[in-house]
Tab-separated table of C-alpha atoms and ligand atoms in Angstrom:
chain	number	residue	atom	x	y	z
A	1	MET	CA	-13.653	40.380	-13.991
A	2	ILE	CA	-10.808	39.304	-16.253
A	3	LYS	CA	-7.552	38.246	-14.717
A	4	THR	CA	-4.238	36.894	-15.875
A	5	GLN	CA	-3.445	33.213	-16.151
A	6	ALA	CA	-2.098	32.087	-12.810
A	7	ILE	CA	0.659	29.723	-13.844
A	8	PHE	CA	2.541	31.980	-16.249
A	9	PRO	CA	1.468	35.447	-15.137
A	10	GLU	CA	4.070	37.151	-17.315
A	11	GLU	CA	2.457	35.736	-20.476
A	12	LYS	CA	-0.627	37.838	-19.729
A	13	GLU	CA	-3.043	35.339	-21.225
A	14	THR	CA	-6.488	36.590	-20.303
A	15	ILE	CA	-8.996	34.061	-19.074
A	16	PRO	CA	-12.329	34.193	-17.278
A	17	PRO	CA	-12.090	34.009	-13.466
A	18	GLU	CA	-13.701	30.582	-12.986
A	19	SER	CA	-11.871	28.945	-15.917
A	20	PHE	CA	-9.454	27.175	-13.592
A	21	ARG	CA	-12.298	24.772	-12.897
A	22	ASP	CA	-12.622	23.832	-16.581
A	23	ARG	CA	-9.284	22.044	-16.901
A	24	ILE	CA	-6.239	21.231	-14.833
A	25	ALA	CA	-3.722	24.032	-14.476
A	26	THR	CA	-1.014	22.258	-16.448
A	27	VAL	CA	-3.036	21.852	-19.631
A	28	ASP	CA	-3.901	24.711	-21.974
A	29	GLY	CA	-7.109	25.282	-23.897
A	30	LYS	CA	-5.877	23.073	-26.737
A	31	GLY	CA	-5.085	20.202	-24.381
A	32	LYS	CA	-1.338	20.801	-24.594
A	33	ARG	CA	0.865	20.303	-21.562
A	34	LYS	CA	2.081	23.439	-19.797
A	35	TRP	CA	5.416	22.746	-18.189
A	36	VAL	CA	5.618	23.889	-14.557
A	37	PHE	CA	8.819	25.718	-13.678
A	38	ALA	CA	8.354	25.685	-9.931
A	39	GLN	CA	10.485	28.179	-8.081
A	40	LYS	CA	12.637	26.737	-5.307
A	41	PRO	CA	10.726	27.018	-2.012
A	42	LYS	CA	12.346	28.384	1.124
A	43	GLY	CA	10.961	28.534	4.626
A	44	ARG	CA	10.187	26.676	7.838
A	45	PHE	CA	7.813	24.097	6.317
A	46	TYR	CA	10.264	23.348	3.518
A	47	SER	CA	13.046	22.814	6.082
A	48	ILE	CA	10.915	20.434	8.157
A	49	ARG	CA	9.863	18.587	5.002
A	50	THR	CA	13.524	18.225	4.080
A	51	TYR	CA	14.231	16.541	7.441
A	52	VAL	CA	11.186	14.299	6.995
A	53	SER	CA	12.462	13.332	3.532
A	54	TRP	CA	15.833	12.338	5.010
A	55	GLY	CA	13.996	10.013	7.389
A	56	PHE	CA	12.076	8.593	4.436
A	57	PHE	CA	15.237	8.048	2.371
A	58	ILE	CA	16.981	6.317	5.272
A	59	LEU	CA	14.010	3.970	5.704
A	60	PHE	CA	13.582	3.335	1.978
A	61	PHE	CA	17.223	2.539	1.308
A	62	VAL	CA	18.016	0.707	4.565
A	63	LEU	CA	14.936	-1.458	5.189
A	64	PRO	CA	15.659	-3.964	2.358
A	65	PHE	CA	18.899	-4.871	4.173
A	66	VAL	CA	17.166	-5.506	7.512
A	67	THR	CA	16.344	-9.143	8.213
A	68	VAL	CA	14.488	-10.889	11.036
A	69	LYS	CA	15.588	-14.503	11.609
A	70	GLY	CA	16.960	-14.647	8.085
A	71	ARG	CA	13.868	-13.121	6.491
A	72	PRO	CA	13.469	-9.610	5.088
A	73	LEU	CA	11.573	-7.254	7.380
A	74	PHE	CA	9.174	-6.438	4.543
A	75	LEU	CA	8.494	-8.284	1.325
A	76	PHE	CA	5.589	-7.769	-1.052
A	77	ASN	CA	6.045	-10.579	-3.526
A	78	ILE	CA	2.830	-10.100	-5.485
A	79	PRO	CA	3.665	-12.592	-8.326
A	80	GLU	CA	4.156	-15.410	-5.777
A	81	ALA	CA	1.420	-14.132	-3.429
A	82	ARG	CA	3.923	-14.088	-0.564
A	83	PHE	CA	4.094	-11.211	1.860
A	84	ILE	CA	6.374	-10.578	4.809
A	85	ILE	CA	5.378	-7.837	7.196
A	86	PHE	CA	7.613	-7.137	10.183
A	87	GLY	CA	9.348	-10.482	9.535
A	88	LYS	CA	6.103	-12.525	9.586
A	89	VAL	CA	5.230	-14.502	6.468
A	90	PHE	CA	1.719	-14.221	5.069
A	91	TRP	CA	0.540	-16.853	2.613
A	92	PRO	CA	-2.506	-16.958	0.349
A	93	GLN	CA	-4.141	-18.893	3.239
A	94	ASP	CA	-3.771	-15.726	5.326
A	95	PHE	CA	-5.597	-13.777	2.680
A	96	PHE	CA	-8.404	-12.784	5.045
A	97	ILE	CA	-5.809	-11.137	7.323
A	98	PHE	CA	-4.323	-9.374	4.334
A	99	GLY	CA	-7.802	-8.329	3.172
A	100	LEU	CA	-8.709	-7.013	6.608
A	101	THR	CA	-5.401	-5.134	6.782
A	102	MET	CA	-6.262	-3.478	3.483
A	103	ILE	CA	-9.767	-2.543	4.690
A	104	THR	CA	-8.329	-1.149	7.940
A	105	PHE	CA	-5.786	0.804	5.930
A	106	ILE	CA	-8.513	2.242	3.677
A	107	VAL	CA	-10.605	3.292	6.694
A	108	PHE	CA	-7.519	4.893	8.159
A	109	ILE	CA	-6.931	6.783	4.902
A	110	VAL	CA	-10.571	7.929	4.806
A	111	LEU	CA	-10.481	9.086	8.418
A	112	PHE	CA	-7.097	10.686	8.058
A	113	THR	CA	-8.122	12.502	4.890
A	114	ALA	CA	-11.435	13.670	6.342
A	115	ALA	CA	-9.517	15.188	9.234
A	116	PHE	CA	-6.198	16.249	7.736
A	117	GLY	CA	-6.777	16.533	3.984
A	118	ARG	CA	-3.760	15.800	1.821
A	119	LEU	CA	-1.241	15.951	4.619
A	120	PHE	CA	0.001	12.522	3.516
A	121	CYS	CA	0.571	13.680	-0.090
A	122	GLY	CA	2.572	16.731	0.902
A	123	TRP	CA	4.684	15.199	3.627
A	124	VAL	CA	5.238	11.469	3.169
A	125	CYS	CA	3.982	10.323	-0.231
A	126	PRO	CA	6.978	8.688	-1.995
A	127	GLN	CA	6.034	10.394	-5.268
A	128	THR	CA	6.183	13.870	-3.700
A	129	ILE	CA	9.316	13.123	-1.699
A	130	PHE	CA	11.265	11.676	-4.627
A	131	MET	CA	10.074	14.436	-6.963
A	132	GLU	CA	10.467	17.472	-4.715
A	133	MET	CA	13.276	16.408	-2.427
A	134	LEU	CA	15.504	14.479	-4.817
A	135	PHE	CA	14.886	15.027	-8.522
A	136	ARG	CA	13.755	18.657	-8.268
A	137	LYS	CA	16.712	19.541	-6.036
A	138	LEU	CA	19.066	17.864	-8.499
A	139	GLU	CA	17.439	19.852	-11.272
A	140	TYR	CA	17.972	23.140	-9.385
A	141	LEU	CA	21.597	22.116	-8.915
A	142	ILE	CA	22.179	21.404	-12.611
A	143	GLU	CA	19.855	23.825	-14.412
A	144	GLY	CA	19.385	26.511	-11.768
A	145	ASP	CA	16.148	27.961	-10.324
A	146	ALA	CA	12.886	28.350	-12.268
A	147	ALA	CA	13.932	31.519	-14.155
A	148	GLU	CA	17.168	29.915	-15.405
A	149	GLN	CA	15.284	26.777	-16.394
A	150	LYS	CA	12.890	28.871	-18.488
A	151	ILE	CA	15.789	30.601	-20.210
A	152	LEU	CA	17.481	27.270	-20.842
A	153	LYS	CA	14.302	25.999	-22.427
A	154	LYS	CA	14.034	29.004	-24.727
A	155	ILE	CA	17.649	29.185	-25.932
A	156	SER	CA	18.644	27.156	-28.961
A	157	TRP	CA	20.614	23.941	-28.672
A	158	GLY	CA	24.230	24.852	-28.092
A	159	GLU	CA	27.109	23.508	-26.039
A	160	LYS	CA	25.705	24.798	-22.728
A	161	LYS	CA	22.189	23.439	-23.235
A	162	ILE	CA	23.398	20.048	-24.513
A	163	LEU	CA	25.790	19.704	-21.576
A	164	LYS	CA	23.210	20.633	-18.926
A	165	LYS	CA	20.470	18.475	-20.404
A	166	THR	CA	22.830	15.502	-20.818
A	167	VAL	CA	24.083	15.764	-17.238
A	168	LYS	CA	20.559	16.164	-15.897
A	169	HIS	CA	19.013	13.264	-17.781
A	170	THR	CA	21.969	10.960	-17.111
A	171	ALA	CA	21.736	11.778	-13.386
A	172	PHE	CA	17.956	11.302	-13.489
A	173	PHE	CA	18.300	7.903	-15.149
A	174	LEU	CA	21.004	6.723	-12.722
A	175	LEU	CA	18.879	7.798	-9.756
A	176	SER	CA	15.880	6.036	-11.299
A	177	LEU	CA	17.998	2.916	-11.733
A	178	ILE	CA	18.965	2.970	-8.050
A	179	ILE	CA	15.360	3.553	-6.948
A	180	ALA	CA	14.149	0.778	-9.284
A	181	ASN	CA	16.624	-1.676	-7.748
A	182	PHE	CA	15.520	-0.870	-4.215
A	183	PHE	CA	11.878	-0.917	-5.247
A	184	LEU	CA	12.399	-4.388	-6.716
A	185	SER	CA	14.125	-5.519	-3.526
A	186	TYR	CA	10.811	-4.951	-1.712
A	187	ILE	CA	9.191	-7.388	-4.151
A	188	ILE	CA	11.771	-10.154	-4.530
A	189	GLY	CA	14.077	-9.543	-1.566
A	190	MET	CA	17.661	-8.252	-1.412
A	191	LYS	CA	19.180	-11.746	-1.814
A	192	GLU	CA	17.414	-12.385	-5.101
A	193	LEU	CA	18.198	-8.857	-6.297
A	194	THR	CA	21.910	-9.340	-5.524
A	195	LYS	CA	21.868	-12.509	-7.622
A	196	ILE	CA	20.281	-10.659	-10.551
A	197	ILE	CA	22.897	-7.925	-10.308
A	198	SER	CA	25.933	-10.153	-9.766
A	199	GLU	CA	25.217	-13.197	-11.929
A	200	PRO	CA	25.133	-13.392	-15.756
A	201	VAL	CA	22.117	-11.687	-17.340
A	202	THR	CA	21.145	-14.914	-19.142
A	203	GLU	CA	20.462	-16.596	-15.779
A	204	HIS	CA	18.080	-13.871	-14.598
A	205	PHE	CA	16.740	-12.422	-17.795
A	206	GLY	CA	13.275	-11.756	-16.327
A	207	GLY	CA	14.781	-9.917	-13.358
A	208	PHE	CA	17.049	-7.896	-15.631
A	209	VAL	CA	14.086	-6.848	-17.781
A	210	ALA	CA	12.142	-5.898	-14.610
A	211	ILE	CA	14.986	-3.605	-13.473
A	212	ILE	CA	15.141	-1.895	-16.869
A	213	VAL	CA	11.360	-1.489	-17.059
A	214	PHE	CA	11.096	-0.074	-13.512
A	215	SER	CA	14.041	2.267	-14.162
A	216	GLY	CA	12.376	3.476	-17.362
A	217	VAL	CA	9.076	4.077	-15.567
A	218	PHE	CA	10.717	6.015	-12.719
A	219	TYR	CA	12.787	8.048	-15.162
A	220	GLY	CA	9.693	8.833	-17.241
A	221	VAL	CA	7.738	9.863	-14.146
A	222	TYR	CA	10.396	12.139	-12.631
A	223	ALA	CA	11.834	13.591	-15.824
A	224	TYR	CA	8.595	14.166	-17.753
A	225	PHE	CA	5.339	13.094	-16.156
A	226	ARG	CA	5.958	14.686	-12.746
A	227	GLU	CA	2.933	16.413	-11.161
A	228	GLN	CA	0.623	14.682	-13.661
A	229	VAL	CA	0.925	11.547	-11.507
A	230	CYS	CA	-0.747	13.432	-8.630
A	231	THR	CA	-3.249	15.387	-10.693
A	232	VAL	CA	-4.284	12.784	-13.282
A	233	ILE	CA	-3.321	9.244	-12.226
A	234	CYS	CA	-3.256	8.913	-8.430
A	235	PRO	CA	-6.589	7.373	-7.258
A	236	TYR	CA	-6.139	8.877	-3.800
A	237	GLY	CA	-5.941	12.314	-5.379
A	238	ARG	CA	-9.134	11.617	-7.336
A	239	LEU	CA	-10.937	10.655	-4.123
A	240	GLN	CA	-10.218	13.959	-2.407
A	241	SER	CA	-13.417	15.551	-3.630
A	242	VAL	CA	-15.524	12.955	-1.791
A	243	LEU	CA	-13.312	12.567	1.258
A	244	LEU	CA	-12.845	16.219	2.122
A	245	ASP	CA	-15.524	18.322	3.733
A	246	ARG	CA	-15.631	21.906	4.935
A	247	ASN	CA	-14.134	20.896	8.288
A	248	SER	CA	-11.110	19.096	6.821
A	249	MET	CA	-7.705	20.629	7.361
A	250	ILE	CA	-6.263	21.890	4.082
A	251	VAL	CA	-3.705	24.377	2.844
A	252	ALA	CA	-6.017	27.359	2.470
A	253	TYR	CA	-5.841	30.995	1.463
A	254	ASP	CA	-7.542	33.316	3.936
A	255	TYR	CA	-9.600	35.263	1.412
A	256	LYS	CA	-11.328	37.204	4.193
A	257	ARG	CA	-8.010	38.679	5.177
A	258	GLY	CA	-6.396	38.705	1.737
A	259	GLU	CA	-9.087	40.295	-0.447
A	260	PRO	CA	-9.332	42.671	-2.163
A	261	ARG	CA	-5.821	41.928	-3.345
A	262	GLU	CA	-3.721	44.850	-4.462
A	263	LYS	CA	-0.126	45.328	-5.633
A	264	PHE	CA	2.047	46.522	-2.749
A	265	LYS	CA	2.841	49.952	-4.225
A	266	LYS	CA	-0.798	50.652	-4.996
A	267	LYS	CA	-1.703	49.365	-1.581
A	268	ILE	CA	0.499	51.970	0.091
A	269	LYS	CA	-1.157	54.724	-1.921
A	270	ALA	CA	-4.650	53.332	-1.462
A	271	GLU	CA	-7.029	55.341	0.627
A	272	THR	CA	-9.287	52.390	1.179
A	273	ASN	CA	-8.162	49.441	3.241
A	274	PRO	CA	-7.274	46.650	0.789
A	275	GLY	CA	-6.658	43.073	1.892
A	276	ASN	CA	-3.319	41.634	2.884
A	277	CYS	CA	-2.627	39.887	-0.442
A	278	ILE	CA	-0.149	41.967	-2.418
A	279	ASP	CA	-0.806	39.956	-5.588
A	280	CYS	CA	2.884	39.062	-5.859
A	281	PHE	CA	2.237	35.600	-7.323
A	282	GLN	CA	4.957	34.071	-5.154
A	283	CYS	CA	2.512	31.385	-3.956
A	284	VAL	CA	1.811	30.484	-7.598
A	285	LYS	CA	5.441	30.504	-8.699
A	286	VAL	CA	6.504	27.930	-6.099
A	287	CYS	CA	3.540	25.607	-6.639
A	288	PRO	CA	4.747	22.302	-8.126
A	289	THR	CA	1.298	21.607	-9.601
A	290	GLY	CA	0.971	25.072	-11.119
A	291	ILE	CA	-2.192	26.225	-9.350
A	292	ASP	CA	-3.225	29.442	-7.674
A	293	ILE	CA	-4.337	28.534	-4.162
A	294	ARG	CA	-6.204	31.845	-3.968
A	295	ASN	CA	-8.827	30.282	-6.240
A	296	GLY	CA	-9.813	27.993	-3.347
A	297	THR	CA	-9.406	24.258	-2.718
A	298	GLN	CA	-8.448	22.476	-5.908
A	299	MET	CA	-7.916	18.808	-6.539
A	300	GLU	CA	-4.414	19.517	-7.921
A	301	CYS	CA	-3.202	20.813	-4.546
A	302	VAL	CA	-0.959	18.163	-2.990
A	303	GLY	CA	-0.650	20.061	0.276
A	304	CYS	CA	3.089	20.567	-0.101
A	305	THR	CA	3.065	23.841	1.908
A	306	ALA	CA	5.427	25.588	-0.548
A	307	CYS	CA	2.862	28.390	-0.955
A	308	ILE	CA	2.612	28.836	2.833
A	309	ASP	CA	6.364	29.416	3.022
A	310	ALA	CA	6.349	31.752	0.017
A	311	CYS	CA	3.464	33.830	1.356
A	312	ASP	CA	4.896	33.973	4.879
A	313	ARG	CA	8.098	35.414	3.399
A	314	MET	CA	6.113	38.087	1.572
A	315	MET	CA	4.104	38.906	4.692
A	316	ASP	CA	7.366	39.287	6.642
A	317	ALA	CA	8.697	41.549	3.907
A	318	VAL	CA	5.687	43.897	3.954
A	319	GLY	CA	5.227	43.769	7.705
A	320	SER	CA	1.911	41.896	7.771
A	321	PRO	CA	1.215	38.907	10.045
A	322	ARG	CA	2.083	35.473	8.678
A	323	GLY	CA	-0.571	32.887	7.876
A	324	LEU	CA	-2.416	34.489	4.944
A	325	ILE	CA	-2.020	31.012	3.454
A	326	ARG	CA	-2.038	28.400	6.220
A	327	TYR	CA	-3.393	25.082	7.412
A	328	ALA	CA	-7.089	25.664	8.109
A	329	SER	CA	-10.532	24.311	7.271
A	330	GLU	CA	-12.896	26.037	4.866
A	331	ASN	CA	-15.272	26.699	7.757
A	332	GLY	CA	-12.348	27.980	9.747
A	333	ILE	CA	-11.580	30.562	7.081
A	334	ALA	CA	-15.229	31.481	6.516
A	335	SER	CA	-16.343	31.860	10.119
A	336	GLY	CA	-13.224	31.760	12.214
A	337	MET	CA	-14.220	28.325	13.580
A	338	LYS	CA	-11.482	26.085	14.937
A	339	LEU	CA	-10.813	22.625	13.477
A	340	LYS	CA	-13.590	20.289	14.749
A	341	TYR	CA	-13.856	16.569	15.535
A	342	THR	CA	-17.019	15.955	13.485
A	343	PRO	CA	-19.564	13.076	13.860
A	344	ARG	CA	-18.258	11.666	10.553
A	345	MET	CA	-14.737	11.526	11.979
A	346	LYS	CA	-16.092	9.911	15.177
A	347	PHE	CA	-17.821	7.195	13.136
A	348	TYR	CA	-14.646	6.508	11.132
A	349	THR	CA	-12.628	6.355	14.352
A	350	PHE	CA	-15.060	3.818	15.827
A	351	LEU	CA	-14.806	1.725	12.640
A	352	LEU	CA	-11.034	1.979	12.693
A	353	VAL	CA	-10.784	0.850	16.332
A	354	LEU	CA	-13.142	-2.065	15.611
A	355	LEU	CA	-11.183	-3.225	12.557
A	356	SER	CA	-7.831	-2.798	14.296
A	357	GLY	CA	-9.069	-4.944	17.206
A	358	LEU	CA	-10.247	-7.653	14.816
A	359	LEU	CA	-6.950	-7.524	12.978
A	360	ALA	CA	-4.990	-7.821	16.229
A	361	ILE	CA	-7.019	-10.902	17.235
A	362	LEU	CA	-6.434	-12.514	13.831
A	363	LEU	CA	-2.713	-11.768	13.911
A	364	LEU	CA	-2.288	-13.105	17.433
A	365	SER	CA	-4.230	-16.297	16.712
A	366	ARG	CA	-2.454	-16.911	13.414
A	367	LYS	CA	-0.689	-20.316	13.312
A	368	ASP	CA	2.847	-20.908	12.060
A	369	ILE	CA	1.873	-24.402	10.882
A	370	ASP	CA	-1.381	-24.682	9.046
A	371	GLY	CA	-2.951	-27.009	6.553
A	372	THR	CA	-5.945	-28.901	5.258
A	373	ILE	CA	-6.980	-32.547	5.169
A	374	LEU	CA	-9.318	-33.608	2.377
A	375	ARG	CA	-10.772	-37.018	1.653
A	376	ALA	CA	-9.487	-38.418	-1.659
A	377	SER	CA	-12.018	-37.496	-4.320
A	378	ASN	CA	-14.222	-40.116	-6.031
A	379	MET	CA	-13.630	-42.666	-3.275
A	380	LEU	CA	-16.049	-43.949	-0.689
A	381	TYR	CA	-14.837	-46.067	2.202
A	382	GLN	CA	-12.895	-49.371	2.107
A	383	GLU	CA	-13.876	-52.313	4.331
A	384	ARG	CA	-10.836	-53.780	6.099
A	385	GLY	CA	-11.673	-57.343	7.152
A	386	SER	CA	-14.878	-57.736	9.115
A	387	ASP	CA	-14.239	-55.234	11.908
A	388	SER	CA	-12.946	-51.974	10.424
A	389	VAL	CA	-13.330	-49.425	7.665
A	390	SER	CA	-10.809	-46.991	6.165
A	391	ASN	CA	-10.857	-43.690	4.228
A	392	LEU	CA	-8.062	-42.308	2.065
A	393	TYR	CA	-6.967	-38.674	2.680
A	394	ASN	CA	-4.633	-36.062	1.240
A	395	ILE	CA	-2.967	-33.662	3.618
A	396	LYS	CA	-1.407	-30.325	2.648
A	397	VAL	CA	0.670	-28.609	5.342
A	398	ILE	CA	2.128	-25.101	5.206
A	399	ASN	CA	5.217	-24.401	7.249
A	400	LYS	CA	5.483	-20.644	7.864
A	401	THR	CA	8.516	-21.041	10.147
A	402	ILE	CA	12.154	-20.854	9.088
A	403	LYS	CA	13.042	-24.467	9.960
A	404	ASP	CA	12.269	-27.807	8.269
A	405	ILE	CA	9.739	-29.774	10.311
A	406	PRO	CA	9.114	-33.554	10.074
A	407	LEU	CA	5.503	-33.978	11.198
A	408	THR	CA	3.705	-37.125	12.339
A	409	LEU	CA	-0.057	-37.533	12.438
A	410	ARG	CA	-2.189	-38.805	15.321
A	411	LEU	CA	-5.915	-39.343	15.666
A	412	GLU	CA	-7.094	-37.200	18.554
A	413	ASN	CA	-10.735	-38.118	19.079
A	414	ALA	CA	-11.147	-41.685	17.838
A	415	PRO	CA	-9.746	-45.147	18.686
A	416	GLY	CA	-8.618	-45.893	15.105
A	417	ARG	CA	-5.175	-45.665	13.535
A	418	ILE	CA	-3.411	-43.812	10.743
A	419	ILE	CA	-1.584	-45.676	7.984
A	420	GLU	CA	0.799	-43.444	5.978
A	421	VAL	CA	1.039	-44.292	2.302
A	422	GLU	CA	4.524	-42.893	1.638
A	423	GLY	CA	6.396	-43.095	4.933
A	424	ARG	CA	5.870	-42.027	8.528
A	425	ASN	CA	6.604	-38.320	8.361
A	426	VAL	CA	5.105	-35.414	6.491
A	427	ASP	CA	8.338	-33.528	5.848
A	428	VAL	CA	7.650	-29.862	5.401
A	429	LYS	CA	10.528	-27.641	4.344
A	430	LYS	CA	10.843	-24.168	5.876
A	431	GLU	CA	8.532	-21.577	4.326
A	432	ALA	CA	7.110	-24.246	2.043
A	433	GLN	CA	4.243	-26.678	1.633
A	434	GLY	CA	4.255	-30.444	2.216
A	435	LYS	CA	1.804	-33.000	0.803
A	436	ARG	CA	1.114	-36.620	1.749
A	437	SER	CA	-1.581	-39.302	1.462
A	438	PHE	CA	-2.699	-41.518	4.327
A	439	PHE	CA	-5.495	-43.814	5.486
A	440	ILE	CA	-7.532	-43.447	8.629
A	441	VAL	CA	-8.832	-46.802	9.844
A	442	LEU	CA	-11.742	-46.877	12.304
A	443	PRO	CA	-13.312	-49.906	14.026
A	444	ASN	CA	-16.867	-50.626	12.903
A	445	ASN	CA	-18.291	-50.256	16.378
A	446	PHE	CA	-17.085	-46.638	16.561
A	447	ILE	CA	-18.917	-45.576	13.420
A	448	LYS	CA	-22.335	-44.350	14.443
A	449	ASP	CA	-23.134	-42.179	11.470
A	450	ARG	CA	-22.590	-41.826	7.745
A	451	LYS	CA	-20.201	-38.946	8.491
A	452	THR	CA	-17.912	-38.975	11.549
A	453	LYS	CA	-16.059	-35.808	12.542
A	454	LEU	CA	-12.378	-36.460	13.246
A	455	ILE	CA	-9.530	-34.387	14.639
A	456	VAL	CA	-5.999	-35.133	13.444
A	457	GLY	CA	-3.062	-33.822	15.473
A	458	LEU	CA	0.176	-32.725	13.800
A	459	TYR	CA	3.174	-33.583	15.990
A	460	GLU	CA	6.821	-32.670	15.901
A	461	GLY	CA	8.227	-35.477	18.051
A	462	ASP	CA	5.827	-35.533	21.006
A	463	LYS	CA	4.893	-31.881	20.726
A	464	GLN	CA	1.530	-31.103	19.229
A	465	ILE	CA	1.987	-28.310	16.667
A	466	ALA	CA	-1.522	-28.024	15.260
A	467	THR	CA	-4.820	-29.832	14.881
A	468	LEU	CA	-6.829	-30.246	11.688
A	469	LYS	CA	-10.433	-31.296	11.235
A	470	THR	CA	-11.825	-33.724	8.683
A	471	ASN	CA	-14.748	-36.103	8.067
A	472	PHE	CA	-14.794	-39.888	7.886
A	473	MET	CA	-17.317	-41.575	5.582
A	474	GLY	CA	-18.523	-45.023	6.620
A	475	PRO	CA	-21.420	-47.484	6.479
A	476	ILE	CA	-24.027	-46.896	9.161
A	477	TYR	CA	-23.233	-49.620	11.623
A	478	HIS	CA	-25.543	-50.363	14.603
A	479	PRO	CA	-24.405	-53.150	16.938
A	480	GLU	CA	-27.956	-53.473	18.287
A	481	MET	CA	-29.233	-54.127	14.781
A	482	GLU	CA	-26.530	-56.765	14.293
A	483	LYS	CA	-27.610	-58.549	17.502
A	484	GLU	CA	-31.223	-58.526	16.324
A	485	GLU	CA	-30.145	-59.830	12.899
A	486	LYS	CA	-28.205	-62.693	14.537
A	487	LYS	CA	-31.142	-63.524	16.793
A	488	GLU	CA	-33.482	-63.548	13.822
A	489	LYS	CA	-31.188	-65.877	11.880
A	490	GLU	CA	-30.899	-68.304	14.833
A	491	GLU	CA	-34.688	-68.338	15.266
A	492	ASN	CA	-35.157	-69.037	11.528
A	493	LEU	CA	-32.628	-71.885	11.737
A	494	ASN	CA	-34.410	-73.377	14.759
A	495	LYS	CA	-37.720	-73.112	12.933
A	496	ASP	CA	-36.263	-74.999	9.960
A	497	HIS	CA	-35.086	-77.792	12.234
B	1	SF4	S1	-1.325	25.121	-3.691
B	1	SF4	FE1	0.323	25.279	-2.194
B	1	SF4	S2	0.176	23.402	-0.998
B	1	SF4	FE2	-1.042	23.103	-2.847
B	1	SF4	S3	0.381	22.114	-4.239
B	1	SF4	FE3	0.498	24.299	-4.676
B	1	SF4	S4	2.167	25.019	-3.390
B	1	SF4	FE4	1.637	23.004	-2.658
B	2	SF4	S1	2.143	34.938	-1.874
B	2	SF4	FE1	0.622	35.726	-0.458
B	2	SF4	S2	0.604	37.889	-0.907
B	2	SF4	FE2	1.625	36.958	-2.631
B	2	SF4	S3	-0.020	36.542	-4.084
B	2	SF4	FE3	0.175	34.725	-2.857
B	2	SF4	S4	-1.347	35.016	-1.254
B	2	SF4	FE4	-0.992	37.024	-2.157
C-alpha cells in the first residue's frame, strides 16, 4: 500500500507505509528539517492543560521570591555544590542524601513511565509548557494559525512579513530573557540576581554573560529547535522505548475501531462497514511533533493530547462516539483489556517505598552542625612532662543554620583536656565552614592502646550541639609493667650493694 506523507498531506509525497520508522517525522529523506506548522488545538484536554500551565507559570515565576528564614525555598547552585530544598541547605557532605534523592526520583520516573507513559511530558514538562502554552500561543497571536503561518513562510519578504517576523522574534527574545533570569534565580538566588541586574555590568560580568547565554539558548530552543528537543535531545524521551510496555498508558489510536479508514463522503456511500476514522488528518495537523498517531506508538509522541481533542471534535461532527484516539494501553486496544497493575509496576513501587523510607530517615537524622576532626598529618604524639601525652588535631565544622555559632570543644569520654591553639572558640559563620587546630592531652595512665577512640563534644554555651569521633595515638603504657620495671631496678641496685 502506498500512502501520502502524514505531516504535509497536501504535498502528496508518496512513501512506503512503514517508512515513518526509518527517520523522525520532522526530517526528510535528505536529512533536511521539515518545519511543523501545528494547527491550534481546541478541546477539553487543551483547556485543562491550559489551567495546568497557569499553575506551572505561577509556581515558576513566584517560587524564587519565596524565602524560609531568609533562605530561598529552592536553590540549585551547582557551581558551588550548594542546594536548598524546601528551605533546608544541603552541602557536599550531604551528598549521599542528594544521591539517594536522585535514585528515588529515577525510580519514581521509571515507575511512573511504566504505568502512565509520557503523561509527564505532555502535561508538566517545562519544555512542553513553555513551547505550547507560551511561545506557540504568542506565535498564533502574531502570525495566525498554521495555514496563515504557511502562507507567511511562502510569501516574499515585504512590509507585512518583516513586521510580523520582527515582532515575533523580538517578543520571543524578551520572553526568553525573562525566563533566563528566573531560571538563573534558581541557581544563584533572587538576591544575587537582583545585584547582577541592578549593579554595573563590570561588577558582575560573569553573571551578565550567564543571562545572555541562557537567554540565547531559550530563544534558540523556542524559536527554532522546538520539538527537536523532545525528539532528539531529551534523554527521558530516548528512554521511552525501554520503559514502556504493552500495559503502559499512552495516547493511542483505536485501530480496531478506526480501520479501515475512509473519507467521510465515501464512507456514507460505502456498502461495506468501514471503520470510524474518516481520514481527515486533523490528528496529524495539530501534532506539535508532526507524527501520525495512527501509525502506532512512536517515540516522537510527547503525549500532549492535542490529537485526542482534534479527533473527538471530528467524531462529534460525524456523529460517532468520542475516544477513537484516547488514553489506553496497547493491550487495551488490542484485546479490550483494562489498564493493569503489572508485577513490574509492583516491584518498582516496592523499591520506591523502600528508597523513600530510607530518604526520610536520612533527612530526619540530618544534623544542622556537622564536621570532622582529623589528626594533624605527619605527626605522632608529643610527650608532655612525665605524666601525659598530646596529639595535634584539625577540626572543620559546617554550620548549616542561619546564625553564627561560637563553639567550644569538650572531651566526652576521657579524663584529659583540650588546649586550643588559636583561642577558645571555633567561630562558625552562618551557612559556612569553620576551621581550628587544637591539642588533646591525655594522662599516661589512661592510654591503654596504640590507638584510643575519643569523642569530642561541640558546645554552644552549655548546650551540646553535636559530637565528633576521632582517634588518639599514644605510646603503649602499662602501669603494671612500670611497677615490674621499678622492682627489677631496685633488686639490681640491692644486688650491686
Ligand atoms: S501524537 Fe498526539 S499526543 Fe502525541 S505528540 Fe502528537 S498530538 Fe501530541
Ligand atoms: S482525527 Fe480521528 S478521524 Fe481524523 S484522521 Fe485522525 S484518527 Fe482519523
